[in-house]
Amino acid sequence: MDRHEYMTTGEFASAMGVSKDTLFHYDDIGLFCPEKVSENGYRYYSIYQMETFDTIRMLRDLGMPLKEIRDMLAHRSPERVMHVFAEREQQIDRQIERLKAMKQWLSRRRGKIADAEKTDFSEVTIQAFPERYYLYGHVADGLEKSIYRKTSELIAEFKKSGMRSDYDAAYIQYDENVQKGKFTEYDNTILLVDERPATGQYEILPGGRYITAYHVGHWMNIGQTYKRLLQYKEQHHLKTESFYIERYVVDNFIAKEIEDYVTEVAVRILDASDR
């Protein structure tokens, strides 16, 4: 055996920048075996095997499972390699789209958190909101557990649709309940999304000027925030829609206790053309 053409397991592992255990594992599964094994069990790798190992490493970097690599190398041909590469290219394209969507989601979520940090939650203001879209879920019994269950169903539906934009859990409260002081009775839950859904049923929340107030703490005490909002509305002689949108702006992403949650309560101001 020409020692200039062969390397021990340790030498080959060092040259290729891997551990000896990796070479042992590849040998055990029949993926990459030493070219020679001496009578005393020592393994020797040919310098010409370095190209094959580089191919394996490249395919591993592409995310190909070891079994697929072994099968491809065992039955390699130009046609098979072209087919495998085309498949991996498609998978990478899908991964790129998924990562882009994740980056966009993170950017939007960071922006919302930054907005919340600089907002004075004690003030009632008028804010301009763009047209938004939402998925609606009816909750017949109005129980809290039913609301959470329906919210989870909407989120699953949203993700199944393939949409990658951010969403906010929200609720619609009706003026009829507000006028009667029934601030914590709900028959729905919604998912607010910034982008128009490509599939499925959705509703449109009109853009425009909204009277906006913030409630800090448990939602069961949200009545006090409605009273502040109604007082502002009366003082400024404003006409509004017959429903309010309650949206979490601080939730379990950044608050450990529900007492630290912040809910935005907003109602659209009706202009002369709306009346």
C-alpha positions as a LaTeX table, in Angstrom:
\begin{tabular}{lrrr}
\hline
Residue & $x$ (\AA) & $y$ (\AA) & $z$ (\AA) \\
\hline
Met1 & 0.00 & 0.00 & 0.00 \\
Asp2 & 1.39 & 3.37 & $-1.05$ \\
Arg3 & 1.31 & 5.55 & 2.08 \\
His4 & 1.35 & 8.61 & $-0.17$ \\
Glu5 & $-2.07$ & 7.66 & $-1.56$ \\
Tyr6 & $-3.77$ & 6.59 & 1.68 \\
Met7 & $-4.60$ & 8.19 & 4.99 \\
Thr8 & $-5.67$ & 6.78 & 8.32 \\
Thr9 & $-9.09$ & 7.61 & 9.70 \\
Gly10 & $-7.61$ & 10.35 & 11.88 \\
Glu11 & $-5.61$ & 11.84 & 9.01 \\
Phe12 & $-8.58$ & 11.81 & 6.65 \\
Ala13 & $-10.89$ & 13.28 & 9.28 \\
Ser14 & $-8.40$ & 16.07 & 9.98 \\
Ala15 & $-7.95$ & 16.80 & 6.29 \\
Met16 & $-11.70$ & 17.01 & 5.70 \\
Gly17 & $-12.46$ & 18.92 & 8.89 \\
Val18 & $-14.78$ & 16.30 & 10.43 \\
Ser19 & $-14.64$ & 13.98 & 13.40 \\
Lys20 & $-13.57$ & 10.35 & 13.25 \\
Asp21 & $-17.00$ & 9.46 & 14.64 \\
Thr22 & $-18.58$ & 10.93 & 11.51 \\
Leu23 & $-16.45$ & 8.68 & 9.31 \\
Phe24 & $-17.27$ & 5.66 & 11.49 \\
His25 & $-21.00$ & 6.45 & 11.20 \\
Tyr26 & $-20.84$ & 6.90 & 7.42 \\
Asp27 & $-19.05$ & 3.57 & 7.18 \\
Asp28 & $-21.62$ & 1.83 & 9.40 \\
Ile29 & $-24.56$ & 2.95 & 7.22 \\
Gly30 & $-22.75$ & 2.19 & 3.96 \\
Leu31 & $-22.58$ & 5.79 & 2.81 \\
Phe32 & $-18.83$ & 6.33 & 2.73 \\
Cys33 & $-16.47$ & 3.43 & 3.42 \\
Pro34 & $-12.69$ & 3.27 & 3.60 \\
Glu35 & $-11.06$ & 1.98 & 0.47 \\
Lys36 & $-8.93$ & $-0.45$ & 2.41 \\
Val37 & $-9.20$ & $-2.19$ & 5.78 \\
Ser38 & $-6.08$ & $-3.92$ & 7.11 \\
Glu39 & $-6.03$ & $-7.34$ & 8.74 \\
Asn40 & $-5.84$ & $-5.71$ & 12.17 \\
Gly41 & $-8.96$ & $-3.61$ & 11.38 \\
Tyr42 & $-7.34$ & $-0.27$ & 10.61 \\
Arg43 & $-9.20$ & 1.76 & 8.01 \\
Tyr44 & $-7.47$ & 3.62 & 5.22 \\
Tyr45 & $-8.94$ & 6.23 & 2.90 \\
Ser46 & $-7.60$ & 7.03 & $-0.54$ \\
Ile47 & $-6.76$ & 10.63 & $-1.38$ \\
Tyr48 & $-9.07$ & 10.19 & $-4.37$ \\
Gln49 & $-11.99$ & 9.68 & $-2.00$ \\
Met50 & $-11.72$ & 13.29 & $-0.91$ \\
Glu51 & $-13.76$ & 14.38 & $-3.92$ \\
Thr52 & $-16.54$ & 11.94 & $-3.04$ \\
Phe53 & $-16.56$ & 13.18 & 0.55 \\
Asp54 & $-16.77$ & 16.78 & $-0.68$ \\
Thr55 & $-19.82$ & 15.78 & $-2.71$ \\
Ile56 & $-21.44$ & 14.23 & 0.37 \\
Arg57 & $-20.69$ & 17.34 & 2.41 \\
Met58 & $-22.15$ & 19.59 & $-0.25$ \\
Leu59 & $-25.33$ & 17.53 & $-0.41$ \\
Arg60 & $-25.58$ & 17.58 & 3.39 \\
Asp61 & $-25.24$ & 21.38 & 3.30 \\
Leu62 & $-28.20$ & 21.39 & 0.92 \\
Gly63 & $-30.21$ & 19.56 & 3.56 \\
Met64 & $-30.36$ & 16.18 & 1.86 \\
Pro65 & $-30.86$ & 13.23 & 4.24 \\
Leu66 & $-28.02$ & 10.70 & 4.44 \\
Lys67 & $-30.20$ & 7.90 & 3.05 \\
Glu68 & $-30.98$ & 9.93 & $-0.07$ \\
Ile69 & $-27.30$ & 10.77 & $-0.53$ \\
Arg70 & $-26.38$ & 7.10 & $-0.23$ \\
Asp71 & $-29.01$ & 6.08 & $-2.79$ \\
Met72 & $-27.98$ & 8.80 & $-5.21$ \\
Leu73 & $-24.29$ & 7.91 & $-5.02$ \\
Ala74 & $-25.08$ & 4.22 & $-5.45$ \\
His75 & $-27.11$ & 4.87 & $-8.61$ \\
Arg76 & $-25.56$ & 8.07 & $-9.88$ \\
Ser77 & $-26.01$ & 9.23 & $-13.43$ \\
Pro78 & $-26.28$ & 12.64 & $-15.10$ \\
Glu79 & $-30.07$ & 12.26 & $-15.31$ \\
Arg80 & $-30.44$ & 11.30 & $-11.64$ \\
Val81 & $-28.17$ & 14.10 & $-10.46$ \\
Met82 & $-30.11$ & 16.63 & $-12.54$ \\
His83 & $-33.39$ & 15.38 & $-11.08$ \\
Val84 & $-32.12$ & 15.49 & $-7.49$ \\
Phe85 & $-30.66$ & 18.97 & $-7.96$ \\
Ala86 & $-33.91$ & 20.27 & $-9.45$ \\
Glu87 & $-35.84$ & 18.94 & $-6.45$ \\
Arg88 & $-33.43$ & 20.51 & $-3.97$ \\
Glu89 & $-33.58$ & 23.81 & $-5.86$ \\
Gln90 & $-37.37$ & 23.86 & $-5.52$ \\
Gln91 & $-37.10$ & 23.09 & $-1.81$ \\
Ile92 & $-34.60$ & 25.91 & $-1.33$ \\
Asp93 & $-36.93$ & 28.32 & $-3.15$ \\
Arg94 & $-39.71$ & 27.37 & $-0.74$ \\
Gln95 & $-37.37$ & 27.81 & 2.22 \\
Ile96 & $-36.36$ & 31.26 & 0.96 \\
Glu97 & $-40.01$ & 32.31 & 0.71 \\
Arg98 & $-40.68$ & 30.98 & 4.19 \\
Leu99 & $-37.67$ & 32.84 & 5.62 \\
Lys100 & $-38.71$ & 36.05 & 3.85 \\
Ala101 & $-42.16$ & 35.72 & 5.39 \\
Met102 & $-40.67$ & 35.06 & 8.82 \\
Lys103 & $-38.46$ & 38.13 & 8.49 \\
Gln104 & $-41.44$ & 40.24 & 7.45 \\
Trp105 & $-43.45$ & 38.91 & 10.41 \\
Leu106 & $-40.62$ & 39.73 & 12.83 \\
Ser107 & $-40.25$ & 43.22 & 11.38 \\
Arg108 & $-43.95$ & 43.96 & 11.72 \\
Arg109 & $-44.10$ & 42.51 & 15.22 \\
Arg110 & $-41.10$ & 44.62 & 16.27 \\
Gly111 & $-42.81$ & 47.68 & 14.83 \\
Lys112 & $-45.99$ & 46.99 & 16.82 \\
Ile113 & $-44.04$ & 46.52 & 20.03 \\
Ala114 & $-42.12$ & 49.74 & 19.37 \\
Asp115 & $-45.39$ & 51.61 & 18.78 \\
Ala116 & $-46.81$ & 50.23 & 22.02 \\
Glu117 & $-43.74$ & 51.34 & 23.98 \\
Lys118 & $-44.12$ & 54.97 & 22.88 \\
Thr119 & $-47.91$ & 55.15 & 23.28 \\
Asp120 & $-49.48$ & 57.01 & 26.19 \\
Phe121 & $-52.16$ & 54.53 & 27.25 \\
Ser122 & $-53.88$ & 57.10 & 29.45 \\
Glu123 & $-54.96$ & 59.27 & 26.52 \\
Val124 & $-58.01$ & 59.04 & 24.28 \\
Thr125 & $-57.05$ & 60.12 & 20.77 \\
Ile126 & $-58.20$ & 60.06 & 17.17 \\
Gln127 & $-56.08$ & 57.84 & 14.95 \\
Ala128 & $-56.13$ & 57.13 & 11.23 \\
Phe129 & $-56.27$ & 53.45 & 10.32 \\
Pro130 & $-55.97$ & 51.97 & 6.82 \\
Glu131 & $-58.45$ & 49.47 & 5.45 \\
Arg132 & $-57.94$ & 46.16 & 7.21 \\
Tyr133 & $-59.26$ & 42.64 & 6.85 \\
Tyr134 & $-60.39$ & 40.04 & 9.32 \\
Leu135 & $-61.48$ & 36.46 & 9.72 \\
Tyr136 & $-64.64$ & 36.17 & 11.80 \\
Gly137 & $-65.53$ & 33.44 & 14.27 \\
His138 & $-68.94$ & 33.27 & 15.95 \\
Val139 & $-69.04$ & 32.18 & 19.60 \\
Ala140 & $-72.56$ & 31.12 & 20.54 \\
Asp141 & $-72.24$ & 30.77 & 24.32 \\
Gly142 & $-69.83$ & 33.67 & 24.91 \\
Leu143 & $-67.76$ & 31.63 & 27.35 \\
Glu144 & $-64.09$ & 32.55 & 27.69 \\
Lys145 & $-62.91$ & 29.02 & 26.91 \\
Ser146 & $-65.08$ & 29.00 & 23.78 \\
Ile147 & $-63.61$ & 32.31 & 22.67 \\
Tyr148 & $-60.06$ & 31.00 & 23.11 \\
Arg149 & $-60.93$ & 27.79 & 21.27 \\
Lys150 & $-62.46$ & 29.70 & 18.35 \\
Thr151 & $-59.43$ & 32.01 & 18.24 \\
Ser152 & $-57.16$ & 28.97 & 17.95 \\
Glu153 & $-59.34$ & 27.65 & 15.12 \\
Leu154 & $-59.06$ & 30.97 & 13.26 \\
Ile155 & $-55.29$ & 30.98 & 13.66 \\
Ala156 & $-55.12$ & 27.41 & 12.30 \\
Glu157 & $-57.32$ & 28.43 & 9.38 \\
Phe158 & $-55.14$ & 31.47 & 8.75 \\
Lys159 & $-51.93$ & 29.41 & 8.70 \\
Lys160 & $-53.51$ & 26.70 & 6.55 \\
Ser161 & $-54.37$ & 29.32 & 3.93 \\
Gly162 & $-50.64$ & 29.90 & 3.39 \\
Met163 & $-50.74$ & 33.55 & 4.44 \\
Arg164 & $-47.53$ & 34.73 & 6.08 \\
Ser165 & $-48.49$ & 38.22 & 7.23 \\
Asp166 & $-48.88$ & 39.18 & 10.86 \\
Tyr167 & $-52.22$ & 39.03 & 12.61 \\
Asp168 & $-53.82$ & 40.39 & 15.77 \\
Ala169 & $-56.36$ & 38.64 & 17.95 \\
Ala170 & $-59.32$ & 40.99 & 18.36 \\
Tyr171 & $-63.02$ & 41.16 & 19.20 \\
Ile172 & $-66.04$ & 43.10 & 18.03 \\
Gln173 & $-68.16$ & 44.76 & 20.69 \\
Tyr174 & $-71.51$ & 46.24 & 19.71 \\
Asp175 & $-72.87$ & 49.62 & 20.67 \\
Glu176 & $-76.07$ & 47.97 & 21.89 \\
Asn177 & $-74.10$ & 46.19 & 24.61 \\
Val178 & $-72.00$ & 49.26 & 25.39 \\
Gln179 & $-75.07$ & 51.43 & 25.93 \\
Lys180 & $-76.44$ & 48.82 & 28.36 \\
Gly181 & $-73.14$ & 48.58 & 30.23 \\
Lys182 & $-72.57$ & 45.01 & 29.05 \\
Phe183 & $-68.91$ & 45.59 & 28.29 \\
Thr184 & $-67.72$ & 42.01 & 28.70 \\
Glu185 & $-70.32$ & 40.12 & 26.70 \\
Tyr186 & $-68.99$ & 38.82 & 23.38 \\
Asp187 & $-70.35$ & 36.59 & 20.67 \\
Asn188 & $-67.27$ & 36.56 & 18.45 \\
Thr189 & $-63.54$ & 36.59 & 18.01 \\
Ile190 & $-61.66$ & 37.86 & 14.96 \\
Leu191 & $-58.17$ & 37.85 & 13.44 \\
Leu192 & $-57.14$ & 41.23 & 12.09 \\
Val193 & $-54.70$ & 41.04 & 9.16 \\
Asp194 & $-52.97$ & 43.80 & 7.23 \\
Glu195 & $-53.02$ & 42.06 & 3.86 \\
Arg196 & $-56.09$ & 40.99 & 1.92 \\
Pro197 & $-56.38$ & 37.19 & 2.23 \\
Ala198 & $-55.84$ & 35.39 & $-1.05$ \\
Thr199 & $-58.28$ & 32.60 & $-0.20$ \\
Gly200 & $-61.17$ & 31.90 & 2.13 \\
Gln201 & $-63.87$ & 34.14 & 3.52 \\
Tyr202 & $-62.95$ & 37.42 & 5.14 \\
Glu203 & $-64.53$ & 40.72 & 6.11 \\
Ile204 & $-63.32$ & 44.25 & 5.48 \\
Leu205 & $-62.78$ & 46.76 & 8.26 \\
Pro206 & $-63.05$ & 50.23 & 6.70 \\
Gly207 & $-60.18$ & 52.64 & 6.95 \\
Gly208 & $-60.68$ & 56.09 & 8.40 \\
Arg209 & $-60.46$ & 58.08 & 11.62 \\
Tyr210 & $-61.05$ & 56.13 & 14.82 \\
Ile211 & $-61.56$ & 57.27 & 18.39 \\
Thr212 & $-58.98$ & 55.20 & 20.23 \\
Ala213 & $-58.56$ & 54.42 & 23.92 \\
Tyr214 & $-56.38$ & 51.89 & 25.72 \\
His215 & $-57.23$ & 49.54 & 28.54 \\
Val216 & $-54.43$ & 48.30 & 30.81 \\
Gly217 & $-55.23$ & 45.16 & 32.78 \\
His218 & $-57.72$ & 42.31 & 32.76 \\
Trp219 & $-60.39$ & 42.52 & 30.07 \\
Met220 & $-63.12$ & 42.04 & 32.70 \\
Asn221 & $-62.46$ & 45.65 & 33.77 \\
Ile222 & $-62.61$ & 47.11 & 30.27 \\
Gly223 & $-65.81$ & 49.02 & 31.05 \\
Gln224 & $-63.84$ & 51.89 & 32.57 \\
Thr225 & $-62.04$ & 52.39 & 29.27 \\
Tyr226 & $-65.30$ & 52.42 & 27.33 \\
Lys227 & $-66.58$ & 55.12 & 29.67 \\
Arg228 & $-63.54$ & 57.28 & 28.94 \\
Leu229 & $-64.03$ & 56.75 & 25.21 \\
Leu230 & $-67.76$ & 57.56 & 25.36 \\
Gln231 & $-67.03$ & 60.70 & 27.35 \\
Tyr232 & $-64.55$ & 61.84 & 24.70 \\
Lys233 & $-67.08$ & 61.09 & 21.96 \\
Glu234 & $-69.77$ & 63.13 & 23.70 \\
Gln235 & $-67.48$ & 66.07 & 24.47 \\
His236 & $-66.43$ & 66.33 & 20.81 \\
His237 & $-69.93$ & 65.69 & 19.41 \\
Leu238 & $-68.80$ & 62.79 & 17.24 \\
Lys239 & $-70.94$ & 60.20 & 15.45 \\
Thr240 & $-69.51$ & 56.73 & 15.19 \\
Glu241 & $-70.07$ & 53.25 & 13.84 \\
Ser242 & $-72.29$ & 50.88 & 15.82 \\
Phe243 & $-69.44$ & 48.55 & 16.72 \\
Tyr244 & $-66.05$ & 48.77 & 18.43 \\
Ile245 & $-62.84$ & 46.84 & 17.74 \\
Glu246 & $-60.90$ & 45.54 & 20.72 \\
Arg247 & $-57.34$ & 44.57 & 19.83 \\
Tyr248 & $-54.45$ & 43.46 & 22.00 \\
Val249 & $-51.43$ & 45.72 & 21.60 \\
Val250 & $-49.57$ & 44.17 & 24.54 \\
Asp251 & $-50.15$ & 40.45 & 25.00 \\
Asn252 & $-48.23$ & 37.37 & 26.13 \\
Phe253 & $-45.38$ & 38.11 & 23.74 \\
Ile254 & $-44.14$ & 40.86 & 26.03 \\
Ala255 & $-46.28$ & 40.60 & 29.18 \\
Lys256 & $-46.08$ & 37.75 & 31.68 \\
Glu257 & $-49.27$ & 38.62 & 33.57 \\
Ile258 & $-52.71$ & 39.40 & 32.15 \\
Glu259 & $-52.80$ & 42.49 & 34.38 \\
Asp260 & $-50.08$ & 43.92 & 32.14 \\
Tyr261 & $-51.98$ & 43.32 & 28.91 \\
Val262 & $-53.08$ & 46.38 & 26.95 \\
Thr263 & $-56.21$ & 46.37 & 24.81 \\
Glu264 & $-56.86$ & 49.00 & 22.17 \\
Val265 & $-60.53$ & 49.97 & 21.88 \\
Ala266 & $-61.37$ & 51.82 & 18.66 \\
Val267 & $-64.52$ & 52.95 & 16.88 \\
Arg268 & $-64.68$ & 54.58 & 13.46 \\
Ile269 & $-65.93$ & 58.18 & 13.22 \\
Leu270 & $-68.71$ & 58.64 & 10.71 \\
Asp271 & $-68.19$ & 61.48 & 8.27 \\
Ala272 & $-71.08$ & 63.34 & 6.66 \\
Ser273 & $-70.98$ & 60.97 & 3.69 \\
Asp274 & $-71.47$ & 57.96 & 6.01 \\
Arg275 & $-74.61$ & 59.28 & 7.70 \\
\hline
\end{tabular}
